[in-house]
């Protein structure tokens, strides 16, 4: 029989081991409240982990001045509503994927071009280079300030049937983000694209509303997409990265010392998670395999067939994106 002291010890242990809540519980009177809303898992995901770490730093180092609360899993806003919420001051930080800004600018279509970046080293070189930095300001005229790019990784295709060559995708319906480039990409494969919010993807796959999806290892693992698909093919066909942003009005309205401290913490945390994004995705890939999921690697010929099938998509968007931007992104390949 357990003694009262043993029960106390066990209760204390449970309290210590319990996962930390995703958001800071309490903000003190007088503190500036900074809400960060996003749509992904709080753990095991480059964006979710970054948001949690950022809140921890802000809450420790700006205690008494500012307090950050994080709202993961679309629990406050989805990526569509969050843009309006930023302008209304209901949330201060968001990081939708670069595929989700078509209502505000078409410049980010660059990042969606299939097989543009060979690897994350190239993404890093472009994003931190001069053209990448220039693009951070693409939405200033509509009231948003880009604080930096937050990396996730390259995307992989999956469906209810194995996908080894592009012909395998013919006639299938795929969930895509709200991006004209993504739609064109699926159509180039002979499939049908359905734009669906992230929070609805698992149910859409499970119920057969769509046959397949394309996302990063960390999203495929944390959202359990692999459980309702016939394997995941390692296509690495397109980038998933985010624009961490805020409203210009909010940022300009901060006391200078608070703004400087917040931005400095923000960019340190962002850089450190950008350096870790690839490892987080590699871990998710491994966890999919350990959980019994199938990962299909493509032969060089199979991969070339996917590149050839999607290459015509570039011509549909080249003029709007600008050849100078495409050239700068291509020049980043080989940076690793
Ligand atoms: C995300 O990683 O933020 C979600 C991307 C998606 O909608 O697929």
GROMACS .gro file of C-alpha atoms and ligand atoms in nm:
model
  344
    1UNK     CA    1   0.000   0.000   0.000
    2UNK     CA    2   0.126   0.342  -0.089
    3UNK     CA    3   0.185   0.593   0.191
    4UNK     CA    4   0.065   0.952   0.184
    5UNK     CA    5   0.425   1.065   0.120
    6UNK     CA    6   0.449   0.831  -0.181
    7UNK     CA    7   0.129   0.976  -0.326
    8UNK     CA    8   0.264   1.328  -0.276
    9UNK     CA    9   0.586   1.228  -0.453
   10UNK     CA   10   0.393   1.076  -0.745
   11UNK     CA   11   0.176   1.386  -0.780
   12UNK     CA   12   0.485   1.607  -0.783
   13UNK     CA   13   0.643   1.381  -1.048
   14UNK     CA   14   0.335   1.401  -1.270
   15UNK     CA   15   0.340   1.781  -1.239
   16UNK     CA   16   0.704   1.793  -1.344
   17UNK     CA   17   0.669   1.550  -1.637
   18UNK     CA   18   0.344   1.697  -1.771
   19UNK     CA   19   0.409   1.875  -2.107
   20UNK     CA   20   0.427   2.251  -2.064
   21UNK     CA   21   0.112   2.428  -2.180
   22UNK     CA   22   0.150   2.569  -2.531
   23UNK     CA   23   0.083   2.926  -2.419
   24UNK     CA   24   0.198   3.139  -2.128
   25UNK     CA   25  -0.079   3.108  -1.872
   26UNK     CA   26  -0.090   3.452  -1.718
   27UNK     CA   27   0.019   3.798  -1.824
   28UNK     CA   28   0.068   4.059  -1.554
   29UNK     CA   29  -0.110   4.391  -1.548
   30UNK     CA   30   0.078   4.648  -1.752
   31UNK     CA   31   0.262   4.396  -1.968
   32UNK     CA   32   0.237   4.426  -2.343
   33UNK     CA   33   0.051   4.112  -2.457
   34UNK     CA   34   0.193   3.956  -2.776
   35UNK     CA   35  -0.023   3.683  -2.926
   36UNK     CA   36   0.131   3.441  -3.178
   37UNK     CA   37  -0.129   3.231  -3.360
   38UNK     CA   38  -0.039   2.945  -3.592
   39UNK     CA   39  -0.191   2.628  -3.736
   40UNK     CA   40   0.058   2.349  -3.664
   41UNK     CA   41   0.150   2.122  -3.374
   42UNK     CA   42   0.326   2.288  -3.080
   43UNK     CA   43   0.584   2.007  -3.057
   44UNK     CA   44   0.791   1.821  -3.316
   45UNK     CA   45   0.745   2.091  -3.579
   46UNK     CA   46   0.985   2.370  -3.683
   47UNK     CA   47   0.721   2.643  -3.651
   48UNK     CA   48   0.552   2.503  -3.342
   49UNK     CA   49   0.885   2.460  -3.161
   50UNK     CA   50   1.005   2.804  -3.268
   51UNK     CA   51   0.690   2.974  -3.137
   52UNK     CA   52   0.716   2.791  -2.804
   53UNK     CA   53   1.085   2.880  -2.767
   54UNK     CA   54   1.020   3.243  -2.861
   55UNK     CA   55   0.749   3.273  -2.598
   56UNK     CA   56   0.981   3.121  -2.336
   57UNK     CA   57   1.252   3.377  -2.414
   58UNK     CA   58   1.017   3.676  -2.428
   59UNK     CA   59   0.849   3.574  -2.104
   60UNK     CA   60   1.181   3.529  -1.926
   61UNK     CA   61   1.376   3.823  -2.063
   62UNK     CA   62   1.099   4.080  -2.102
   63UNK     CA   63   0.919   3.991  -1.778
   64UNK     CA   64   0.726   4.293  -1.652
   65UNK     CA   65   0.741   4.456  -1.998
   66UNK     CA   66   0.592   4.200  -2.235
   67UNK     CA   67   0.420   3.865  -2.226
   68UNK     CA   68   0.380   3.626  -2.520
   69UNK     CA   69   0.100   3.377  -2.564
   70UNK     CA   70   0.111   3.112  -2.835
   71UNK     CA   71  -0.202   2.961  -2.991
   72UNK     CA   72  -0.113   2.647  -3.198
   73UNK     CA   73  -0.329   2.410  -3.407
   74UNK     CA   74  -0.556   2.683  -3.557
   75UNK     CA   75  -0.711   2.715  -3.210
   76UNK     CA   76  -0.739   3.095  -3.241
   77UNK     CA   77  -0.729   3.166  -3.618
   78UNK     CA   78  -0.656   2.974  -3.936
   79UNK     CA   79  -0.406   3.118  -4.186
   80UNK     CA   80  -0.676   3.299  -4.377
   81UNK     CA   81  -0.838   3.475  -4.082
   82UNK     CA   82  -0.508   3.553  -3.910
   83UNK     CA   83  -0.414   3.818  -4.167
   84UNK     CA   84  -0.724   4.022  -4.088
   85UNK     CA   85  -0.668   3.957  -3.717
   86UNK     CA   86  -0.316   4.105  -3.743
   87UNK     CA   87  -0.455   4.424  -3.893
   88UNK     CA   88  -0.731   4.439  -3.630
   89UNK     CA   89  -0.478   4.398  -3.346
   90UNK     CA   90  -0.633   4.070  -3.228
   91UNK     CA   91  -0.303   3.892  -3.279
   92UNK     CA   92   0.046   4.038  -3.313
   93UNK     CA   93   0.259   3.763  -3.474
   94UNK     CA   94   0.170   3.505  -3.737
   95UNK     CA   95   0.367   3.285  -3.974
   96UNK     CA   96   0.153   3.152  -4.259
   97UNK     CA   97   0.324   2.963  -4.536
   98UNK     CA   98   0.451   3.165  -4.833
   99UNK     CA   99   0.180   2.998  -5.044
  100UNK     CA  100  -0.094   3.178  -4.851
  101UNK     CA  101  -0.042   3.545  -4.942
  102UNK     CA  102  -0.197   3.555  -5.288
  103UNK     CA  103  -0.464   3.802  -5.172
  104UNK     CA  104  -0.188   4.050  -5.080
  105UNK     CA  105   0.103   3.991  -5.319
  106UNK     CA  106   0.194   3.754  -5.602
  107UNK     CA  107   0.567   3.792  -5.544
  108UNK     CA  108   0.588   3.492  -5.310
  109UNK     CA  109   0.486   3.262  -5.596
  110UNK     CA  110   0.859   3.234  -5.653
  111UNK     CA  111   0.896   3.004  -5.351
  112UNK     CA  112   0.628   2.766  -5.485
  113UNK     CA  113   0.798   2.692  -5.818
  114UNK     CA  114   0.850   2.313  -5.823
  115UNK     CA  115   1.210   2.192  -5.793
  116UNK     CA  116   1.341   2.549  -5.761
  117UNK     CA  117   1.567   2.484  -5.462
  118UNK     CA  118   1.781   2.172  -5.456
  119UNK     CA  119   1.810   2.162  -5.078
  120UNK     CA  120   1.772   2.367  -4.760
  121UNK     CA  121   2.124   2.508  -4.793
  122UNK     CA  122   2.007   2.680  -5.112
  123UNK     CA  123   1.693   2.807  -4.935
  124UNK     CA  124   1.911   2.945  -4.659
  125UNK     CA  125   2.147   3.119  -4.905
  126UNK     CA  126   1.858   3.279  -5.095
  127UNK     CA  127   1.647   3.379  -4.793
  128UNK     CA  128   1.935   3.550  -4.614
  129UNK     CA  129   2.069   3.704  -4.938
  130UNK     CA  130   1.977   4.043  -5.084
  131UNK     CA  131   1.685   3.931  -5.306
  132UNK     CA  132   1.537   3.725  -5.025
  133UNK     CA  133   1.556   4.021  -4.790
  134UNK     CA  134   1.402   4.247  -5.052
  135UNK     CA  135   1.099   4.016  -5.068
  136UNK     CA  136   1.043   4.047  -4.692
  137UNK     CA  137   0.904   4.394  -4.766
  138UNK     CA  138   0.657   4.281  -5.034
  139UNK     CA  139   0.349   4.354  -4.821
  140UNK     CA  140   0.448   4.678  -4.650
  141UNK     CA  141   0.204   4.876  -4.864
  142UNK     CA  142  -0.083   4.672  -4.721
  143UNK     CA  143   0.028   4.714  -4.361
  144UNK     CA  144   0.241   4.404  -4.292
  145UNK     CA  145   0.607   4.382  -4.193
  146UNK     CA  146   0.798   4.063  -4.269
  147UNK     CA  147   1.015   3.982  -3.967
  148UNK     CA  148   1.195   3.695  -4.139
  149UNK     CA  149   1.150   3.364  -4.314
  150UNK     CA  150   1.091   3.063  -4.097
  151UNK     CA  151   1.192   2.739  -4.266
  152UNK     CA  152   1.010   2.411  -4.262
  153UNK     CA  153   1.147   2.191  -4.542
  154UNK     CA  154   1.092   2.035  -4.881
  155UNK     CA  155   0.760   1.866  -4.954
  156UNK     CA  156   0.676   1.503  -5.030
  157UNK     CA  157   0.378   1.356  -5.215
  158UNK     CA  158   0.153   1.082  -5.087
  159UNK     CA  159  -0.171   0.924  -5.204
  160UNK     CA  160  -0.395   0.624  -5.155
  161UNK     CA  161  -0.190   0.443  -5.420
  162UNK     CA  162   0.191   0.432  -5.457
  163UNK     CA  163   0.344   0.730  -5.641
  164UNK     CA  164   0.670   0.650  -5.819
  165UNK     CA  165   0.634   0.830  -6.151
  166UNK     CA  166   0.417   1.132  -6.241
  167UNK     CA  167   0.169   0.911  -6.431
  168UNK     CA  168   0.078   0.754  -6.095
  169UNK     CA  169  -0.080   1.087  -5.995
  170UNK     CA  170  -0.303   1.104  -6.301
  171UNK     CA  171  -0.673   1.125  -6.218
  172UNK     CA  172  -0.614   1.164  -5.844
  173UNK     CA  173  -0.737   1.457  -5.633
  174UNK     CA  174  -0.474   1.627  -5.416
  175UNK     CA  175  -0.513   1.876  -5.135
  176UNK     CA  176  -0.309   2.191  -5.197
  177UNK     CA  177  -0.258   2.522  -5.021
  178UNK     CA  178  -0.429   2.830  -5.170
  179UNK     CA  179  -0.160   2.882  -5.433
  180UNK     CA  180  -0.206   2.911  -5.808
  181UNK     CA  181   0.137   2.754  -5.860
  182UNK     CA  182   0.039   2.449  -5.654
  183UNK     CA  183  -0.282   2.412  -5.856
  184UNK     CA  184  -0.088   2.436  -6.185
  185UNK     CA  185   0.159   2.179  -6.055
  186UNK     CA  186  -0.113   1.920  -5.983
  187UNK     CA  187  -0.280   1.991  -6.316
  188UNK     CA  188   0.054   1.935  -6.492
  189UNK     CA  189   0.047   1.586  -6.340
  190UNK     CA  190  -0.304   1.521  -6.471
  191UNK     CA  191  -0.457   1.541  -6.123
  192UNK     CA  192  -0.721   1.764  -5.965
  193UNK     CA  193  -0.616   2.021  -5.704
  194UNK     CA  194  -0.841   2.105  -5.408
  195UNK     CA  195  -0.753   2.403  -5.192
  196UNK     CA  196  -0.834   2.307  -4.833
  197UNK     CA  197  -0.741   2.466  -4.498
  198UNK     CA  198  -0.465   2.281  -4.315
  199UNK     CA  199  -0.689   2.185  -4.023
  200UNK     CA  200  -0.922   1.995  -4.259
  201UNK     CA  201  -0.661   1.787  -4.442
  202UNK     CA  202  -0.655   1.474  -4.223
  203UNK     CA  203  -1.035   1.438  -4.232
  204UNK     CA  204  -1.040   1.501  -4.609
  205UNK     CA  205  -0.783   1.225  -4.661
  206UNK     CA  206  -0.956   0.987  -4.420
  207UNK     CA  207  -1.298   1.035  -4.579
  208UNK     CA  208  -1.170   1.019  -4.936
  209UNK     CA  209  -1.259   1.380  -5.019
  210UNK     CA  210  -0.909   1.388  -5.169
  211UNK     CA  211  -0.679   1.100  -5.258
  212UNK     CA  212  -0.347   1.260  -5.177
  213UNK     CA  213  -0.153   1.550  -5.034
  214UNK     CA  214   0.189   1.712  -5.044
  215UNK     CA  215   0.365   1.840  -4.736
  216UNK     CA  216   0.683   1.821  -4.531
  217UNK     CA  217   0.784   1.526  -4.313
  218UNK     CA  218   0.705   1.722  -3.998
  219UNK     CA  219   0.352   1.805  -4.111
  220UNK     CA  220   0.293   1.454  -4.248
  221UNK     CA  221   0.406   1.306  -3.916
  222UNK     CA  222   0.250   1.546  -3.664
  223UNK     CA  223  -0.085   1.555  -3.851
  224UNK     CA  224  -0.078   1.174  -3.902
  225UNK     CA  225  -0.141   1.205  -4.278
  226UNK     CA  226   0.076   0.896  -4.338
  227UNK     CA  227  -0.172   0.683  -4.145
  228UNK     CA  228  -0.440   0.729  -4.413
  229UNK     CA  229  -0.213   0.712  -4.721
  230UNK     CA  230  -0.038   0.435  -4.911
  231UNK     CA  231   0.316   0.545  -4.833
  232UNK     CA  232   0.496   0.875  -4.886
  233UNK     CA  233   0.720   0.930  -5.189
  234UNK     CA  234   1.038   1.127  -5.126
  235UNK     CA  235   0.993   1.379  -5.407
  236UNK     CA  236   1.137   1.690  -5.234
  237UNK     CA  237   0.948   1.881  -5.503
  238UNK     CA  238   0.865   2.214  -5.343
  239UNK     CA  239   0.956   2.432  -5.048
  240UNK     CA  240   0.741   2.491  -4.743
  241UNK     CA  241   0.859   2.802  -4.561
  242UNK     CA  242   0.677   3.072  -4.369
  243UNK     CA  243   0.681   3.447  -4.353
  244UNK     CA  244   0.688   3.548  -3.987
  245UNK     CA  245   0.507   3.878  -3.987
  246UNK     CA  246   0.336   4.146  -3.785
  247UNK     CA  247   0.138   4.461  -3.853
  248UNK     CA  248   0.331   4.777  -3.926
  249UNK     CA  249   0.097   4.975  -3.702
  250UNK     CA  250   0.167   4.751  -3.401
  251UNK     CA  251   0.543   4.742  -3.454
  252UNK     CA  252   0.571   5.118  -3.509
  253UNK     CA  253   0.362   5.178  -3.198
  254UNK     CA  254   0.600   4.996  -2.962
  255UNK     CA  255   0.833   5.189  -2.733
  256UNK     CA  256   1.172   5.189  -2.911
  257UNK     CA  257   1.353   4.996  -2.634
  258UNK     CA  258   1.079   4.730  -2.627
  259UNK     CA  259   1.079   4.703  -3.006
  260UNK     CA  260   1.457   4.665  -3.021
  261UNK     CA  261   1.465   4.399  -2.749
  262UNK     CA  262   1.173   4.205  -2.898
  263UNK     CA  263   1.315   4.209  -3.251
  264UNK     CA  264   1.655   4.101  -3.130
  265UNK     CA  265   1.512   3.802  -2.938
  266UNK     CA  266   1.290   3.724  -3.238
  267UNK     CA  267   1.573   3.708  -3.489
  268UNK     CA  268   1.797   3.501  -3.259
  269UNK     CA  269   1.523   3.241  -3.206
  270UNK     CA  270   1.428   3.244  -3.575
  271UNK     CA  271   1.788   3.186  -3.688
  272UNK     CA  272   1.843   2.907  -3.441
  273UNK     CA  273   1.526   2.723  -3.554
  274UNK     CA  274   1.609   2.777  -3.921
  275UNK     CA  275   1.934   2.596  -3.851
  276UNK     CA  276   1.738   2.310  -3.690
  277UNK     CA  277   1.448   2.272  -3.936
  278UNK     CA  278   1.617   2.008  -4.146
  279UNK     CA  279   1.696   1.792  -3.843
  280UNK     CA  280   1.339   1.820  -3.715
  281UNK     CA  281   1.209   1.700  -4.052
  282UNK     CA  282   1.461   1.416  -4.066
  283UNK     CA  283   1.339   1.305  -3.723
  284UNK     CA  284   0.976   1.313  -3.842
  285UNK     CA  285   1.068   1.102  -4.147
  286UNK     CA  286   1.228   0.847  -3.918
  287UNK     CA  287   0.928   0.846  -3.684
  288UNK     CA  288   0.695   0.775  -3.977
  289UNK     CA  289   0.902   0.467  -4.059
  290UNK     CA  290   0.914   0.360  -3.693
  291UNK     CA  291   0.534   0.397  -3.675
  292UNK     CA  292   0.497   0.153  -3.965
  293UNK     CA  293   0.458   0.406  -4.249
  294UNK     CA  294   0.618   0.345  -4.588
  295UNK     CA  295   0.868   0.591  -4.733
  296UNK     CA  296   0.944   0.541  -5.103
  297UNK     CA  297   1.271   0.670  -5.239
  298UNK     CA  298   1.282   0.754  -5.608
  299UNK     CA  299   1.549   0.636  -5.849
  300UNK     CA  300   1.729   0.919  -6.037
  301UNK     CA  301   1.520   0.837  -6.350
  302UNK     CA  302   1.193   0.847  -6.154
  303UNK     CA  303   1.290   1.180  -5.999
  304UNK     CA  304   1.384   1.324  -6.339
  305UNK     CA  305   1.038   1.229  -6.467
  306UNK     CA  306   0.873   1.436  -6.188
  307UNK     CA  307   1.100   1.732  -6.266
  308UNK     CA  308   1.017   1.714  -6.638
  309UNK     CA  309   0.643   1.682  -6.574
  310UNK     CA  310   0.632   1.994  -6.355
  311UNK     CA  311   0.885   2.213  -6.536
  312UNK     CA  312   0.623   2.371  -6.772
  313UNK     CA  313   0.461   2.529  -6.463
  314UNK     CA  314   0.749   2.778  -6.444
  315UNK     CA  315   0.650   2.937  -6.778
  316UNK     CA  316   0.301   3.015  -6.652
  317UNK     CA  317   0.438   3.230  -6.368
  318UNK     CA  318   0.777   3.352  -6.492
  319UNK     CA  319   0.663   3.701  -6.601
  320UNK     CA  320   0.486   3.787  -6.278
  321UNK     CA  321   0.765   3.655  -6.056
  322UNK     CA  322   1.045   3.815  -6.257
  323UNK     CA  323   1.341   3.641  -6.417
  324UNK     CA  324   1.582   3.830  -6.184
  325UNK     CA  325   1.422   3.665  -5.880
  326UNK     CA  326   1.423   3.321  -6.041
  327UNK     CA  327   1.790   3.362  -6.136
  328UNK     CA  328   1.882   3.468  -5.783
  329UNK     CA  329   1.706   3.163  -5.639
  330UNK     CA  330   1.873   2.930  -5.888
  331UNK     CA  331   2.212   3.085  -5.813
  332UNK     CA  332   2.166   2.980  -5.449
  333UNK     CA  333   2.172   2.613  -5.551
  334UNK     CA  334   2.507   2.462  -5.480
  335UNK     CA  335   2.546   2.677  -5.168
  336UNK     CA  336   2.567   2.362  -4.956
  337LIG     C1  337   0.183   2.494  -4.210
  337LIG     O1  338   0.283   2.422  -4.206
  337LIG     O2  339   0.173   2.601  -4.155
  337LIG     C2  340   0.064   2.444  -4.286
  337LIG     C3  341   0.092   2.435  -4.430
  337LIG     C4  342  -0.026   2.381  -4.508
  337LIG     O3  343  -0.132   2.445  -4.510
  337LIG     O4  344  -0.010   2.275  -4.568
   0.00000   0.00000   0.00000
